[in-house]
Amino acid sequence: MRQTLAQKILQRHTDETVSQDGQIVRCRVSLVLANDITAPLAIKSFNKMGAAEVFDKDKIALVCDHFTPNKDIDSAEQVKVVREFAMAKGITHYYEGGDCGVEHALLPELGLVGPGDVVIGADSHTCTYGGLGAFATGMGSTDIAAAMVMGETWFKVPPTIRVVLEGTLPKWIGGKDIILELIGMIGVSGALYKALEFAGPVVEQLSIEQRMTMSNMAIEAGGKVGLFPVDAKTLAYAKAAGRTGDTELYADEGAHYEREVVIDCSKLTPRVACPHLPDNVKPVDECAGIRIDQSIIGSCTNGRIEDMREAAAVLKGRKVAKHVRCIVLPATPTIWKQALKEGLLEIFMDSGCVVGPPTCGPCLGGHMGILAAGERSIATTNRNFKGRMGSLQSEVYLSGPAVAAASAIAGEIVHPEKI
Amino acid sequence: MYKGRAHKVGAHIDTDAIIPARFLVTTDTEELGRNCMEGLEAGWVKRVKKGDIMVAGENFGCGSSREHAPLAIIGAGIPVVIAHSFARIFYRNGFNMGLILLEVGDAVKKIEDGDDLIIDPLNGTIKNETSGDVIKTSPVPPFMQQILDKGGLVNYVKDRKAAQA
């Protein structure tokens, strides 16, 4: 059978024959992930399952990134549960302190996830690793507990939507703009239960970081995974992260796709998702003039070094508007140090930004940038659901780092070239 | 069989609406239940009586993987959610937690807020006592039925583990 990327990767991890979409297959997992919100429930389920040990202490990652550094006593208690479990079971990849970062930026950087892997995480943005050619998807805590016990999970083989990216990338356009455009086109349930597979000439123009930004938001279209082929660029990234033995991986010519969507990237202008769903997408110029109170630059979507560079290029020598809090959260300690080394943090601070530690923080309304009633934030994060960042009467607009930085300066949503 | 009053919510109800992030500092079902749908409307849960049914539009449960979402619904005393469609992660979580999820597509329009429903999940029927309509639902996939038969994923794994020993 000619296979899509999703079918091909699943096939590598199962003894059954993957023969059609909709089939349920049991697959061995390469890595199992949970965080400080989801791991405590997974641990509860794990204990109820009656298992004494995890299936492989090197193949479980517990990353306490959501409410950390702990924002209150309750969150500290949750992390304590995770820490004690990690120590008791000898989990190799436990992160909480100075080595901790936003999980979906941290794990690829450490080489813990990569090409051809099957990764499941108790976090919906686990799909980020599709940027590296991994079949990676979010599940709930009990599914994660089951995988921590058995080292395997079940999948319904998803039908695939092929997304062909035509043209060349214009200035100011990055992975965030393309994925917002796609979600705007197909809607927040457009890929429900399905895989997205990216193809076309723009793929090779996209950096691995941009690809991860796009795969990250596959879930915002309801997708199970957002997959990129594994090419020379992916292999170079994986090698730099310390992985060995990865090989190129492409879908078979003539594989069956449920549907094809074509995006001409040459025609794109920066995109903004307006409240309260990620598919309410407009060109930035149609949002121009909307006053903001906060700008967030960071998260698993856009908290990588390229994003920091893009934001710094816009902020350099300029000042954040007096009424705006611009919060910059480099996603991992390595990104933080690199941003320091390149002078980016100084640019951020000189322009009046708050530079914080690696944390999910405000993205989910956790801490470090909560919105009051009537307040409005632009953010490089991935969700703008009602009340996502605080008050039910607040609003979140999603964009790439350049738009978020430019809007912080202008005090209102603006195209970066107008700054 | 389940009998209860329908509480209608809209399309694309996300997990932040079901249980906002600020309540995710507990794993206690009852405590989560007290704040169920707090991200949709403050105090929403006060209108719910034990055994009532939630009825939703397309893509119910989209967003986060937080299992706290189905737990909050269970904690609020709601045993069944009927929707046009469910988001993937939520659908799986629901079954794993023992929350009954029935996907009915456009037929969801045959239920109004406040209607009295009688639900037979095994036969896949929803009887609307108020309107007299009977809705058929999609069957549960056989593999998921195996998990349900074991009383959820925890027991399913427990049994498999025991069989391997």
Tab-separated table of N, CA, C and O in Angstrom, chain A residues 124-228:
chain	number	residue	atom	x	y	z
A	124	SER	N	-2.109	18.945	24.768
A	124	SER	CA	-2.644	18.917	23.405
A	124	SER	C	-1.643	19.398	22.359
A	124	SER	O	-1.748	19.044	21.197
A	125	HIS	N	-0.657	20.193	22.770
A	125	HIS	CA	0.312	20.693	21.787
A	125	HIS	C	1.501	19.762	21.573
A	125	HIS	O	2.502	20.159	20.970
A	126	THR	N	1.363	18.530	22.035
A	126	THR	CA	2.370	17.504	21.748
A	126	THR	C	2.562	17.348	20.239
A	126	THR	O	3.624	16.927	19.775
A	127	CYS	N	1.552	17.720	19.481
A	127	CYS	CA	1.631	17.637	18.013
A	127	CYS	C	2.764	18.488	17.429
A	127	CYS	O	3.103	18.336	16.250
A	128	THR	N	3.367	19.357	18.229
A	128	THR	CA	4.489	20.191	17.779
A	128	THR	C	5.582	19.374	17.077
A	128	THR	O	6.179	19.827	16.102
A	129	TYR	N	5.851	18.166	17.589
A	129	TYR	CA	6.979	17.374	17.074
A	129	TYR	C	6.739	16.850	15.666
A	129	TYR	O	7.643	16.283	15.055
A	130	GLY	N	5.530	17.043	15.155
A	130	GLY	CA	5.262	16.749	13.744
A	130	GLY	C	6.164	17.578	12.842
A	130	GLY	O	6.457	17.187	11.708
A	131	GLY	N	6.635	18.700	13.348
A	131	GLY	CA	7.576	19.532	12.603
A	131	GLY	C	8.885	18.815	12.334
A	131	GLY	O	9.623	19.153	11.405
A	132	LEU	N	9.169	17.816	13.163
A	132	LEU	CA	10.390	17.006	13.012
A	132	LEU	C	10.078	15.661	12.347
A	132	LEU	O	10.932	14.779	12.278
A	133	GLY	N	8.832	15.498	11.898
A	133	GLY	CA	8.465	14.226	11.284
A	133	GLY	C	8.163	13.143	12.293
A	133	GLY	O	8.376	11.957	12.034
A	134	ALA	N	7.643	13.524	13.444
A	134	ALA	CA	7.232	12.535	14.455
A	134	ALA	C	5.703	12.479	14.485
A	134	ALA	O	5.051	13.515	14.427
A	135	PHE	N	5.163	11.266	14.609
A	135	PHE	CA	3.726	11.135	14.836
A	135	PHE	C	3.517	11.417	16.321
A	135	PHE	O	3.759	10.569	17.174
A	136	ALA	N	3.143	12.659	16.611
A	136	ALA	CA	3.077	13.097	18.008
A	136	ALA	C	1.711	13.705	18.255
A	136	ALA	O	1.249	14.534	17.476
A	137	THR	N	1.081	13.272	19.337
A	137	THR	CA	-0.283	13.752	19.571
A	137	THR	C	-0.616	13.821	21.061
A	137	THR	O	0.008	13.131	21.869
A	138	GLY	N	-1.566	14.659	21.375
A	138	GLY	CA	-1.975	14.836	22.763
A	138	GLY	C	-3.024	13.826	23.173
A	138	GLY	O	-3.836	13.383	22.364
A	139	MET	N	-2.971	13.442	24.421
A	139	MET	CA	-3.974	12.543	25.000
A	139	MET	C	-4.220	12.978	26.437
A	139	MET	O	-3.494	13.823	26.957
A	140	GLY	N	-5.182	12.342	27.070
A	140	GLY	CA	-5.452	12.657	28.468
A	140	GLY	C	-4.531	11.900	29.405
A	140	GLY	O	-3.760	11.028	28.990
A	141	SER	N	-4.614	12.240	30.672
A	141	SER	CA	-3.695	11.685	31.663
A	141	SER	C	-3.796	10.167	31.813
A	141	SER	O	-2.789	9.495	32.023
A	142	THR	N	-5.006	9.631	31.712
A	142	THR	CA	-5.158	8.188	31.924
A	142	THR	C	-4.576	7.389	30.757
A	142	THR	O	-3.972	6.338	30.950
A	143	ASP	N	-4.733	7.914	29.527
A	143	ASP	CA	-4.069	7.288	28.386
A	143	ASP	C	-2.550	7.312	28.578
A	143	ASP	O	-1.843	6.363	28.229
A	144	ILE	N	-2.066	8.421	29.127
A	144	ILE	CA	-0.630	8.561	29.367
A	144	ILE	C	-0.175	7.576	30.451
A	144	ILE	O	0.872	6.945	30.336
A	145	ALA	N	-1.004	7.436	31.479
A	145	ALA	CA	-0.679	6.471	32.539
A	145	ALA	C	-0.587	5.062	31.957
A	145	ALA	O	0.334	4.304	32.272
A	146	ALA	N	-1.536	4.721	31.095
A	146	ALA	CA	-1.538	3.383	30.475
A	146	ALA	C	-0.246	3.166	29.692
A	146	ALA	O	0.364	2.096	29.761
A	147	ALA	N	0.184	4.211	28.967
A	147	ALA	CA	1.425	4.089	28.186
A	147	ALA	C	2.649	4.032	29.104
A	147	ALA	O	3.631	3.364	28.796
A	148	MET	N	2.571	4.702	30.252
A	148	MET	CA	3.695	4.631	31.200
A	148	MET	C	3.827	3.213	31.758
A	148	MET	O	4.901	2.768	32.095
A	149	VAL	N	2.697	2.509	31.836
A	149	VAL	CA	2.722	1.128	32.320
A	149	VAL	C	3.161	0.169	31.210
A	149	VAL	O	4.037	-0.665	31.394
A	150	MET	N	2.535	0.321	30.025
A	150	MET	CA	2.682	-0.719	28.992
A	150	MET	C	3.676	-0.374	27.879
A	150	MET	O	4.051	-1.262	27.104
A	151	GLY	N	4.024	0.896	27.746
A	151	GLY	CA	4.934	1.276	26.664
A	151	GLY	C	4.279	1.271	25.304
A	151	GLY	O	4.937	1.302	24.276
A	152	GLU	N	2.970	1.220	25.306
A	152	GLU	CA	2.250	1.254	24.029
A	152	GLU	C	0.909	1.954	24.211
A	152	GLU	O	0.459	2.196	25.332
A	153	THR	N	0.313	2.306	23.096
A	153	THR	CA	-1.022	2.891	23.137
A	153	THR	C	-1.734	2.484	21.852
A	153	THR	O	-1.147	1.834	20.994
A	154	TRP	N	-3.009	2.849	21.755
A	154	TRP	CA	-3.731	2.537	20.513
A	154	TRP	C	-4.067	3.821	19.762
A	154	TRP	O	-4.259	4.873	20.366
A	155	PHE	N	-4.089	3.693	18.454
A	155	PHE	CA	-4.474	4.824	17.595
A	155	PHE	C	-5.489	4.342	16.573
A	155	PHE	O	-5.413	3.211	16.103
A	156	LYS	N	-6.377	5.255	16.239
A	156	LYS	CA	-7.211	5.038	15.067
A	156	LYS	C	-6.426	5.700	13.938
A	156	LYS	O	-6.096	6.893	14.029
A	157	VAL	N	-6.062	4.960	12.913
A	157	VAL	CA	-5.253	5.523	11.826
A	157	VAL	C	-6.040	6.674	11.179
A	157	VAL	O	-7.152	6.472	10.700
A	158	PRO	N	-5.489	7.894	11.218
A	158	PRO	CA	-6.281	9.024	10.745
A	158	PRO	C	-6.248	9.187	9.225
A	158	PRO	O	-5.216	8.951	8.611
A	159	PRO	N	-7.376	9.588	8.636
A	159	PRO	CA	-7.317	10.028	7.247
A	159	PRO	C	-6.472	11.297	7.181
A	159	PRO	O	-6.358	12.004	8.190
A	160	THR	N	-5.871	11.581	6.037
A	160	THR	CA	-4.954	12.720	5.962
A	160	THR	C	-5.439	13.790	4.992
A	160	THR	O	-5.912	13.491	3.899
A	161	ILE	N	-5.300	15.031	5.426
A	161	ILE	CA	-5.505	16.176	4.537
A	161	ILE	C	-4.120	16.656	4.114
A	161	ILE	O	-3.272	16.925	4.966
A	162	ARG	N	-3.885	16.715	2.803
A	162	ARG	CA	-2.582	17.168	2.322
A	162	ARG	C	-2.658	18.677	2.114
A	162	ARG	O	-3.555	19.178	1.439
A	163	VAL	N	-1.720	19.376	2.745
A	163	VAL	CA	-1.706	20.836	2.631
A	163	VAL	C	-0.500	21.225	1.786
A	163	VAL	O	0.648	21.035	2.193
A	164	VAL	N	-0.766	21.716	0.578
A	164	VAL	CA	0.309	22.032	-0.354
A	164	VAL	C	0.632	23.519	-0.248
A	164	VAL	O	-0.241	24.372	-0.461
A	165	LEU	N	1.874	23.804	0.120
A	165	LEU	CA	2.284	25.195	0.309
A	165	LEU	C	3.043	25.648	-0.940
A	165	LEU	O	4.186	25.259	-1.171
A	166	GLU	N	2.380	26.456	-1.743
A	166	GLU	CA	2.952	26.911	-3.015
A	166	GLU	C	3.606	28.275	-2.852
A	166	GLU	O	3.337	28.998	-1.898
A	167	GLY	N	4.431	28.633	-3.838
A	167	GLY	CA	4.986	29.984	-3.906
A	167	GLY	C	6.280	30.137	-3.139
A	167	GLY	O	6.995	29.169	-2.888
A	168	THR	N	6.573	31.376	-2.770
A	168	THR	CA	7.755	31.647	-1.938
A	168	THR	C	7.312	32.525	-0.777
A	168	THR	O	6.283	33.197	-0.852
A	169	LEU	N	8.097	32.514	0.286
A	169	LEU	CA	7.707	33.268	1.484
A	169	LEU	C	8.046	34.753	1.349
A	169	LEU	O	9.216	35.101	1.227
A	170	PRO	N	7.071	35.626	1.418
A	170	PRO	CA	7.374	37.058	1.384
A	170	PRO	C	7.958	37.519	2.724
A	170	PRO	O	7.888	36.797	3.727
A	171	LYS	N	8.514	38.729	2.743
A	171	LYS	CA	9.025	39.317	3.988
A	171	LYS	C	7.877	39.396	4.999
A	171	LYS	O	6.740	39.637	4.616
A	172	TRP	N	8.177	39.248	6.236
A	172	TRP	CA	7.249	39.291	7.372
A	172	TRP	C	6.389	38.041	7.500
A	172	TRP	O	5.621	37.934	8.446
A	173	ILE	N	6.495	37.110	6.576
A	173	ILE	CA	5.626	35.933	6.660
A	173	ILE	C	6.401	34.729	7.195
A	173	ILE	O	7.468	34.386	6.687
A	174	GLY	N	5.864	34.119	8.238
A	174	GLY	CA	6.494	32.930	8.818
A	174	GLY	C	5.480	31.814	9.010
A	174	GLY	O	4.323	31.922	8.577
A	175	GLY	N	5.926	30.771	9.676
A	175	GLY	CA	5.085	29.600	9.908
A	175	GLY	C	3.761	29.956	10.578
A	175	GLY	O	2.715	29.398	10.252
A	176	LYS	N	3.788	30.909	11.519
A	176	LYS	CA	2.565	31.278	12.239
A	176	LYS	C	1.502	31.813	11.292
A	176	LYS	O	0.319	31.490	11.428
A	177	ASP	N	1.938	32.635	10.332
A	177	ASP	CA	0.973	33.224	9.392
A	177	ASP	C	0.349	32.138	8.509
A	177	ASP	O	-0.843	32.167	8.222
A	178	ILE	N	1.185	31.171	8.107
A	178	ILE	CA	0.674	30.106	7.226
A	178	ILE	C	-0.324	29.224	7.982
A	178	ILE	O	-1.392	28.899	7.458
A	179	ILE	N	0.020	28.869	9.207
A	179	ILE	CA	-0.890	27.975	9.939
A	179	ILE	C	-2.184	28.714	10.302
A	179	ILE	O	-3.274	28.138	10.257
A	180	LEU	N	-2.077	30.006	10.631
A	180	LEU	CA	-3.309	30.760	10.902
A	180	LEU	C	-4.168	30.820	9.637
A	180	LEU	O	-5.391	30.660	9.693
A	181	GLU	N	-3.517	31.039	8.497
A	181	GLU	CA	-4.260	31.072	7.232
A	181	GLU	C	-4.997	29.742	7.021
A	181	GLU	O	-6.179	29.723	6.677
A	182	LEU	N	-4.285	28.634	7.266
A	182	LEU	CA	-4.903	27.312	7.071
A	182	LEU	C	-6.095	27.113	8.016
A	182	LEU	O	-7.166	26.666	7.592
A	183	ILE	N	-5.904	27.466	9.291
A	183	ILE	CA	-6.998	27.279	10.260
A	183	ILE	C	-8.188	28.161	9.873
A	183	ILE	O	-9.345	27.749	9.962
A	184	GLY	N	-7.876	29.364	9.394
A	184	GLY	CA	-8.941	30.247	8.916
A	184	GLY	C	-9.701	29.626	7.748
A	184	GLY	O	-10.919	29.764	7.629
A	185	MET	N	-8.969	28.923	6.883
A	185	MET	CA	-9.598	28.312	5.697
A	185	MET	C	-10.455	27.109	6.061
A	185	MET	O	-11.576	26.979	5.579
A	186	ILE	N	-9.914	26.204	6.883
A	186	ILE	CA	-10.633	24.940	7.120
A	186	ILE	C	-11.440	24.940	8.418
A	186	ILE	O	-12.283	24.080	8.619
A	187	GLY	N	-11.187	25.923	9.298
A	187	GLY	CA	-11.974	26.035	10.527
A	187	GLY	C	-11.425	25.198	11.667
A	187	GLY	O	-10.606	24.299	11.459
A	188	VAL	N	-11.894	25.504	12.881
A	188	VAL	CA	-11.360	24.837	14.074
A	188	VAL	C	-11.750	23.356	14.178
A	188	VAL	O	-11.206	22.630	14.995
A	189	SER	N	-12.695	22.915	13.341
A	189	SER	CA	-12.960	21.468	13.313
A	189	SER	C	-12.683	20.906	11.922
A	189	SER	O	-13.094	19.803	11.601
A	190	GLY	N	-11.950	21.670	11.119
A	190	GLY	CA	-11.696	21.265	9.728
A	190	GLY	C	-10.876	19.994	9.598
A	190	GLY	O	-10.952	19.303	8.581
A	191	ALA	N	-10.065	19.695	10.606
A	191	ALA	CA	-9.234	18.487	10.534
A	191	ALA	C	-9.579	17.536	11.682
A	191	ALA	O	-8.750	16.740	12.113
A	192	LEU	N	-10.816	17.627	12.167
A	192	LEU	CA	-11.233	16.804	13.306
A	192	LEU	C	-10.950	15.320	13.050
A	192	LEU	O	-11.384	14.779	12.035
A	193	TYR	N	-10.247	14.678	13.953
A	193	TYR	CA	-9.849	13.259	13.898
A	193	TYR	C	-8.839	12.956	12.779
A	193	TYR	O	-8.548	11.812	12.492
A	194	LYS	N	-8.321	13.992	12.095
A	194	LYS	CA	-7.489	13.750	10.909
A	194	LYS	C	-6.039	14.181	11.102
A	194	LYS	O	-5.713	14.919	12.018
A	195	ALA	N	-5.201	13.725	10.160
A	195	ALA	CA	-3.816	14.184	10.115
A	195	ALA	C	-3.705	15.285	9.069
A	195	ALA	O	-4.398	15.254	8.056
A	196	LEU	N	-2.837	16.248	9.339
A	196	LEU	CA	-2.466	17.235	8.326
A	196	LEU	C	-1.066	16.854	7.861
A	196	LEU	O	-0.205	16.533	8.686
A	197	GLU	N	-0.857	16.862	6.566
A	197	GLU	CA	0.494	16.582	6.062
A	197	GLU	C	0.898	17.729	5.148
A	197	GLU	O	0.200	18.045	4.191
A	198	PHE	N	2.022	18.358	5.472
A	198	PHE	CA	2.443	19.534	4.716
A	198	PHE	C	3.381	19.135	3.580
A	198	PHE	O	4.266	18.288	3.756
A	199	ALA	N	3.172	19.754	2.431
A	199	ALA	CA	3.974	19.443	1.247
A	199	ALA	C	4.115	20.719	0.418
A	199	ALA	O	3.589	21.766	0.790
A	200	GLY	N	4.832	20.615	-0.692
A	200	GLY	CA	4.971	21.760	-1.596
A	200	GLY	C	6.299	22.478	-1.411
A	200	GLY	O	7.015	22.247	-0.430
A	201	PRO	N	6.616	23.358	-2.368
A	201	PRO	CA	7.941	23.995	-2.399
A	201	PRO	C	8.285	24.847	-1.173
A	201	PRO	O	9.464	25.022	-0.861
A	202	VAL	N	7.275	25.349	-0.468
A	202	VAL	CA	7.579	26.220	0.679
A	202	VAL	C	8.158	25.413	1.855
A	202	VAL	O	8.900	25.955	2.673
A	203	VAL	N	7.851	24.119	1.888
A	203	VAL	CA	8.338	23.294	3.006
A	203	VAL	C	9.845	23.429	3.167
A	203	VAL	O	10.357	23.646	4.264
A	204	GLU	N	10.570	23.348	2.054
A	204	GLU	CA	12.030	23.405	2.201
A	204	GLU	C	12.533	24.807	2.551
A	204	GLU	O	13.642	24.949	3.060
A	205	GLN	N	11.708	25.822	2.332
A	205	GLN	CA	12.107	27.179	2.734
A	205	GLN	C	11.901	27.407	4.248
A	205	GLN	O	12.450	28.339	4.822
A	206	LEU	N	11.053	26.577	4.823
A	206	LEU	CA	10.733	26.769	6.245
A	206	LEU	C	11.813	26.166	7.139
A	206	LEU	O	12.235	25.025	6.916
A	207	SER	N	12.230	26.908	8.142
A	207	SER	CA	13.169	26.350	9.114
A	207	SER	C	12.438	25.299	9.948
A	207	SER	O	11.205	25.243	9.954
A	208	ILE	N	13.190	24.497	10.675
A	208	ILE	CA	12.576	23.483	11.542
A	208	ILE	C	11.742	24.178	12.626
A	208	ILE	O	10.668	23.706	12.997
A	209	GLU	N	12.209	25.330	13.106
A	209	GLU	CA	11.450	26.059	14.135
A	209	GLU	C	10.091	26.498	13.592
A	209	GLU	O	9.072	26.389	14.265
A	210	GLN	N	10.077	26.986	12.351
A	210	GLN	CA	8.814	27.414	11.740
A	210	GLN	C	7.877	26.212	11.542
A	210	GLN	O	6.669	26.327	11.708
A	211	ARG	N	8.474	25.089	11.168
A	211	ARG	CA	7.655	23.884	10.970
A	211	ARG	C	7.018	23.465	12.289
A	211	ARG	O	5.854	23.067	12.342
A	212	MET	N	7.799	23.574	13.375
A	212	MET	CA	7.243	23.194	14.681
A	212	MET	C	6.115	24.156	15.079
A	212	MET	O	5.113	23.737	15.654
A	213	THR	N	6.273	25.435	14.755
A	213	THR	CA	5.210	26.408	15.028
A	213	THR	C	3.921	25.986	14.323
A	213	THR	O	2.825	26.064	14.894
A	214	MET	N	4.070	25.509	13.099
A	214	MET	CA	2.880	25.112	12.329
A	214	MET	C	2.264	23.819	12.866
A	214	MET	O	1.048	23.731	13.052
A	215	SER	N	3.106	22.824	13.113
A	215	SER	CA	2.586	21.553	13.641
A	215	SER	C	1.925	21.763	15.002
A	215	SER	O	0.931	21.123	15.328
A	216	ASN	N	2.491	22.681	15.778
A	216	ASN	CA	1.971	23.014	17.107
A	216	ASN	C	0.477	23.323	17.063
A	216	ASN	O	-0.283	22.949	17.957
A	217	MET	N	0.064	24.024	15.997
A	217	MET	CA	-1.330	24.470	15.942
A	217	MET	C	-2.238	23.555	15.111
A	217	MET	O	-3.390	23.913	14.845
A	218	ALA	N	-1.751	22.369	14.743
A	218	ALA	CA	-2.615	21.405	14.042
A	218	ALA	C	-3.860	21.129	14.883
A	218	ALA	O	-4.977	21.021	14.371
A	219	ILE	N	-3.662	21.061	16.198
A	219	ILE	CA	-4.781	20.790	17.118
A	219	ILE	C	-5.829	21.908	17.054
A	219	ILE	O	-7.005	21.664	17.287
A	220	GLU	N	-5.407	23.103	16.716
A	220	GLU	CA	-6.370	24.215	16.627
A	220	GLU	C	-7.297	24.068	15.423
A	220	GLU	O	-8.280	24.803	15.300
A	221	ALA	N	-6.964	23.149	14.514
A	221	ALA	CA	-7.900	22.802	13.436
A	221	ALA	C	-8.568	21.463	13.768
A	221	ALA	O	-9.205	20.861	12.911
A	222	GLY	N	-8.395	21.001	14.992
A	222	GLY	CA	-8.971	19.723	15.412
A	222	GLY	C	-8.106	18.528	15.056
A	222	GLY	O	-8.478	17.388	15.312
A	223	GLY	N	-6.931	18.775	14.435
A	223	GLY	CA	-6.099	17.693	13.899
A	223	GLY	C	-5.465	16.822	14.970
A	223	GLY	O	-5.208	17.255	16.090
A	224	LYS	N	-5.204	15.562	14.578
A	224	LYS	CA	-4.534	14.630	15.479
A	224	LYS	C	-3.029	14.864	15.427
A	224	LYS	O	-2.363	14.845	16.446
A	225	VAL	N	-2.516	15.075	14.213
A	225	VAL	CA	-1.094	15.404	14.034
A	225	VAL	C	-0.961	16.396	12.883
A	225	VAL	O	-1.828	16.487	12.030
A	226	GLY	N	0.146	17.117	12.861
A	226	GLY	CA	0.506	17.984	11.735
A	226	GLY	C	1.904	17.572	11.324
A	226	GLY	O	2.854	17.835	12.047
A	227	LEU	N	2.033	16.898	10.188
A	227	LEU	CA	3.298	16.240	9.861
A	227	LEU	C	4.071	16.899	8.724
A	227	LEU	O	3.511	17.199	7.670
A	228	PHE	N	5.356	17.067	8.949
A	228	PHE	CA	6.266	17.496	7.896
A	228	PHE	C	7.141	16.312	7.504
A	228	PHE	O	7.465	15.467	8.358
